[in-house]
Short mmCIF file of C-alpha atoms in Angstrom, two decimals:
data_model
loop_
_atom_site.label_atom_id
_atom_site.label_comp_id
_atom_site.label_asym_id
_atom_site.label_seq_id
_atom_site.Cartn_x
_atom_site.Cartn_y
_atom_site.Cartn_z
CA UNK A 29 -9.14 13.33 -13.57
CA UNK A 30 -10.07 12.41 -9.63
CA UNK A 31 -8.02 9.77 -7.92
CA UNK A 32 -9.39 7.34 -5.40
CA UNK A 33 -11.37 8.92 -2.37
CA UNK A 34 -12.57 8.11 0.07
CA UNK A 35 -14.61 8.86 3.34
CA UNK A 36 -14.61 9.81 5.89
CA UNK A 37 -11.52 11.37 6.28
CA UNK A 38 -11.17 10.50 9.87
CA UNK A 39 -13.56 8.33 12.16
CA UNK A 40 -14.13 8.27 16.10
CA UNK A 41 -15.71 5.57 17.32
CA UNK A 42 -16.95 4.00 20.77
CA UNK A 43 -16.31 0.42 21.65
CA UNK A 44 -18.94 -1.80 20.57
CA UNK A 45 -19.82 0.76 17.47
CA UNK A 46 -20.45 -0.11 13.73
CA UNK A 47 -18.70 1.77 11.22
CA UNK A 48 -18.83 2.01 7.56
CA UNK A 49 -16.06 3.37 5.43
CA UNK A 50 -16.53 4.39 1.78
CA UNK A 51 -14.31 4.50 -1.08
CA UNK A 52 -14.87 5.93 -4.14
CA UNK A 53 -11.90 3.83 -7.00
CA UNK A 54 -11.01 5.72 -10.30
CA UNK A 55 -13.40 5.63 -13.28
CA UNK A 56 -13.31 2.59 -14.79
CA UNK A 57 -11.41 0.62 -12.58
CA UNK A 58 -11.34 -2.49 -12.66
CA UNK A 59 -9.71 -4.12 -9.81
CA UNK A 60 -10.27 -2.48 -6.05
CA UNK A 61 -8.13 -3.44 -2.56
CA UNK A 62 -8.72 -2.79 1.29
CA UNK A 63 -5.83 -2.01 3.17
CA UNK A 64 -5.50 -2.03 6.91
CA UNK A 65 -2.40 0.05 7.88
CA UNK A 66 -1.60 0.59 12.02
CA UNK A 67 0.74 3.23 13.13
CA UNK A 68 4.24 2.75 12.55
CA UNK A 69 3.49 -0.35 10.02
CA UNK A 70 3.35 -1.08 6.23
CA UNK A 71 -0.50 -1.51 4.81
CA UNK A 72 -1.88 -5.12 5.11
CA UNK A 73 -4.11 -6.49 2.80
CA UNK A 74 -7.54 -7.06 3.92
CA UNK A 75 -9.62 -8.09 0.39
CA UNK A 76 -9.74 -7.60 -3.17
CA UNK A 77 -12.58 -7.13 -5.82
CA UNK A 78 -12.84 -8.02 -9.42
CA UNK A 79 -15.40 -5.54 -10.42
CA UNK A 80 -18.46 -6.64 -7.95
CA UNK A 81 -16.64 -10.10 -7.17
CA UNK A 82 -15.16 -10.05 -4.03
CA UNK A 83 -12.08 -12.71 -5.04
CA UNK A 84 -10.39 -12.68 -1.90
CA UNK A 85 -11.26 -11.96 1.63
CA UNK A 86 -8.31 -14.07 2.99
CA UNK A 87 -6.91 -10.37 5.21
CA UNK A 88 -9.81 -9.57 6.93
CA UNK A 89 -8.89 -10.22 10.36
CA UNK A 90 -12.48 -11.40 11.74
CA UNK A 91 -16.33 -11.73 10.86
CA UNK A 92 -16.84 -8.51 12.12
CA UNK A 93 -15.21 -7.18 8.81
CA UNK A 94 -17.03 -7.15 5.75
CA UNK A 95 -16.92 -5.85 2.59
CA UNK A 96 -18.90 -4.99 -0.74
CA UNK A 97 -18.73 -3.81 -3.98
CA UNK A 98 -22.29 -4.04 -5.28
CA UNK A 99 -21.93 -2.06 -8.41
CA UNK A 100 -18.35 -2.71 -9.34
CA UNK A 101 -17.35 0.80 -8.60
CA UNK A 102 -18.15 2.16 -4.91
CA UNK A 103 -16.76 0.07 -2.62
CA UNK A 104 -17.77 -0.02 1.85
CA UNK A 105 -16.01 -1.88 4.10
CA UNK A 106 -17.99 -2.29 7.20
CA UNK A 107 -16.50 -2.97 10.88
CA UNK A 108 -19.18 -4.16 13.72
CA UNK A 109 -18.85 -3.84 17.32
CA UNK A 110 -15.32 -2.17 16.87
CA UNK A 111 -12.80 -2.94 19.22
CA UNK A 112 -9.59 -0.82 19.94
CA UNK A 113 -7.54 -2.89 17.91
CA UNK A 114 -9.33 -2.02 15.05
CA UNK A 115 -7.83 1.55 15.44
CA UNK A 116 -6.19 1.90 11.99
CA UNK A 117 -5.83 3.62 8.76
CA UNK A 118 -7.95 1.93 6.21
CA UNK A 119 -6.86 2.41 2.71
CA UNK A 120 -8.50 2.02 -0.40
CA UNK A 121 -6.78 1.05 -3.73
CA UNK A 122 -7.93 0.81 -7.15
CA UNK A 123 -6.00 -0.34 -10.24
CA UNK A 124 -6.81 -0.28 -14.58
CA UNK A 125 -6.38 -4.26 -14.89
CA UNK A 126 -7.17 -7.38 -13.25
CA UNK A 127 -3.70 -7.53 -11.62
CA UNK A 128 -0.59 -9.22 -13.07
CA UNK A 129 2.53 -8.05 -14.26
CA UNK A 130 1.35 -4.45 -14.37
CA UNK A 131 -0.45 -3.86 -11.18
CA UNK A 132 0.04 -0.41 -10.45
CA UNK A 133 -2.53 0.30 -7.56
CA UNK A 134 -3.62 4.12 -6.85
CA UNK A 135 -4.20 4.49 -3.53
CA UNK A 136 -6.46 6.99 -1.71
CA UNK A 137 -5.81 9.40 1.32
CA UNK A 138 -7.17 6.82 3.50
CA UNK A 139 -9.73 6.98 6.53
CA UNK A 140 -8.06 6.98 10.23
CA UNK A 141 -10.49 4.86 12.43
CA UNK A 142 -9.96 5.43 16.14
CA UNK A 143 -11.79 3.40 18.77
CA UNK A 144 -12.08 4.82 22.44
CA UNK B 12 1.70 -11.01 7.65
CA UNK B 13 5.01 -8.71 6.00
CA UNK B 14 6.94 -10.11 3.22
CA UNK B 15 8.99 -7.31 2.76
CA UNK B 16 11.45 -5.79 4.99
CA UNK B 17 13.20 -2.78 4.28
CA UNK B 18 16.64 -1.51 5.35
CA UNK B 19 17.88 0.74 7.36
CA UNK B 20 14.63 1.41 9.11
CA UNK B 21 15.47 5.28 9.02
CA UNK B 22 17.93 7.38 6.98
CA UNK B 23 19.03 10.84 7.35
CA UNK B 24 20.94 12.54 4.36
CA UNK B 25 22.04 16.01 3.49
CA UNK B 26 20.17 17.35 0.69
CA UNK B 27 21.89 16.82 -2.92
CA UNK B 28 23.09 13.39 -1.46
CA UNK B 29 21.92 10.48 -2.60
CA UNK B 30 19.86 7.65 -0.16
CA UNK B 31 19.91 4.19 -1.04
CA UNK B 32 17.25 1.66 0.48
CA UNK B 33 16.67 -2.05 0.40
CA UNK B 34 14.07 -4.49 0.62
CA UNK B 35 14.16 -8.07 0.79
CA UNK B 36 11.58 -10.55 0.31
CA UNK B 37 10.57 -14.54 1.02
CA UNK B 38 8.80 -15.61 -1.81
CA UNK B 39 8.64 -15.86 -5.68
CA UNK B 40 7.24 -12.67 -6.94
CA UNK B 41 5.95 -11.44 -10.17
CA UNK B 42 6.82 -7.69 -9.85
CA UNK B 43 8.28 -5.77 -6.66
CA UNK B 44 6.76 -1.98 -6.48
CA UNK B 45 8.23 0.80 -4.49
CA UNK B 46 6.04 3.07 -2.86
CA UNK B 47 6.37 6.61 -1.06
CA UNK B 48 3.78 7.69 1.95
CA UNK B 49 3.88 11.64 3.63
CA UNK B 50 1.17 12.70 5.30
CA UNK B 51 0.51 15.22 2.81
CA UNK B 52 -0.41 13.09 -0.31
CA UNK B 53 -0.88 9.78 1.02
CA UNK B 54 0.76 6.45 -0.48
CA UNK B 55 2.25 7.37 -4.05
CA UNK B 56 3.36 4.66 -6.12
CA UNK B 57 6.73 5.23 -7.29
CA UNK B 58 8.05 2.75 -9.83
CA UNK B 59 7.46 -0.87 -10.40
CA UNK B 60 10.04 -3.65 -11.67
CA UNK B 61 9.10 -6.94 -12.95
CA UNK B 62 10.75 -10.26 -12.27
CA UNK B 63 12.64 -10.73 -15.21
CA UNK B 64 14.20 -7.17 -14.73
CA UNK B 65 17.28 -6.36 -13.05
CA UNK B 66 17.16 -2.83 -13.50
CA UNK B 67 15.09 0.13 -14.17
CA UNK B 68 15.00 3.84 -13.63
CA UNK B 69 12.53 6.76 -13.74
CA UNK B 70 13.79 10.18 -13.19
CA UNK B 71 16.11 10.75 -10.40
CA UNK B 72 14.63 6.87 -9.33
CA UNK B 73 16.86 3.93 -9.66
CA UNK B 74 15.67 0.64 -8.52
CA UNK B 75 17.16 -2.64 -8.75
CA UNK B 76 16.09 -6.38 -8.52
CA UNK B 77 18.22 -9.42 -7.81
CA UNK B 78 15.63 -12.21 -7.41
CA UNK B 79 18.54 -14.80 -6.63
CA UNK B 80 18.84 -12.95 -3.63
CA UNK B 81 15.20 -12.03 -3.19
CA UNK B 82 16.19 -8.29 -2.59
CA UNK B 83 15.64 -5.06 -4.21
CA UNK B 84 17.05 -1.76 -3.58
CA UNK B 85 15.82 1.65 -4.16
CA UNK B 86 18.27 4.39 -5.11
CA UNK B 87 17.26 8.37 -5.12
CA UNK B 88 19.97 10.53 -6.50
CA UNK B 89 20.64 14.50 -5.91
CA UNK B 90 17.79 14.32 -2.91
CA UNK B 91 15.81 17.14 -1.94
CA UNK B 92 13.76 18.18 1.04
CA UNK B 93 10.67 17.00 -0.53
CA UNK B 94 11.96 13.53 -0.63
CA UNK B 95 11.34 13.30 2.86
CA UNK B 96 8.77 10.54 3.50
CA UNK B 97 8.55 6.89 4.41
CA UNK B 98 9.18 4.54 1.88
CA UNK B 99 7.66 0.95 1.22
CA UNK B 100 8.29 -1.78 -0.92
CA UNK B 101 5.40 -3.86 -1.99
CA UNK B 102 5.62 -7.27 -3.50
CA UNK B 103 3.02 -8.89 -5.79
CA UNK B 104 2.90 -12.35 -5.86
CA UNK B 105 0.70 -12.80 -9.13
CA UNK B 106 -2.52 -13.07 -7.20
CA UNK B 107 -3.08 -9.13 -7.64
CA UNK B 108 -3.14 -8.07 -4.06
CA UNK B 109 0.69 -6.09 -2.82
CA UNK B 110 2.47 -7.11 0.51
CA UNK B 111 4.32 -4.17 2.31
CA UNK B 112 7.21 -3.78 3.95
CA UNK B 113 7.36 -2.09 7.40
CA UNK B 114 8.92 0.84 5.60
CA UNK B 115 11.56 3.14 5.61
CA UNK B 116 11.70 6.71 7.18
CA UNK B 117 13.76 8.91 4.81
CA UNK B 118 14.84 12.31 6.34
CA UNK B 119 16.57 14.99 3.92
CA UNK B 120 18.03 18.08 5.44
CA UNK B 121 17.86 21.22 3.62
#
């Protein structure tokens, strides 16, 4: 079956511009995660949804970052007034169960955001 | 913040040799996972070991976990050129989110 898909794959934004990144999780997966990966670093957690509920947004770096998953499927990560330090790859992952012992996450290919 | 720290940061070996990568972490965990990332296929889950397990095998992969030392190792046996990638350990502290290390760059020379 299809894996996690993300769009766009690449996004170039001018500083101050708003961007929206989309994630389509694997069908039926309850949990959805967003991570930010800077160049040469490991992914860092941003936020987590269980169905449509945003249960953890502790990793969002500022109030310019906003994520939603209104129908418990597709999710959008929005970044307002982008800054150069927002340049990174944004990864989306989904998992079948609610977490815990068997929390294998399936990752999408990521969106590479470059802010000029 | 990143909890896991992998060691070494970079590893270069000849095809057919074994590759051993280590990971240390700081807090109590529910499970520890290893992922591989390359430009062609993104981040791929390799293996998960639970906190009450000490060793697990999957194909050419062997992972160990020592919770008393807060460390894990990943062994890839009989390496292939296709194993060339970055490898990350990630810890799950029972709150669902994963905390990744900075990664190890593995190069397998044909």
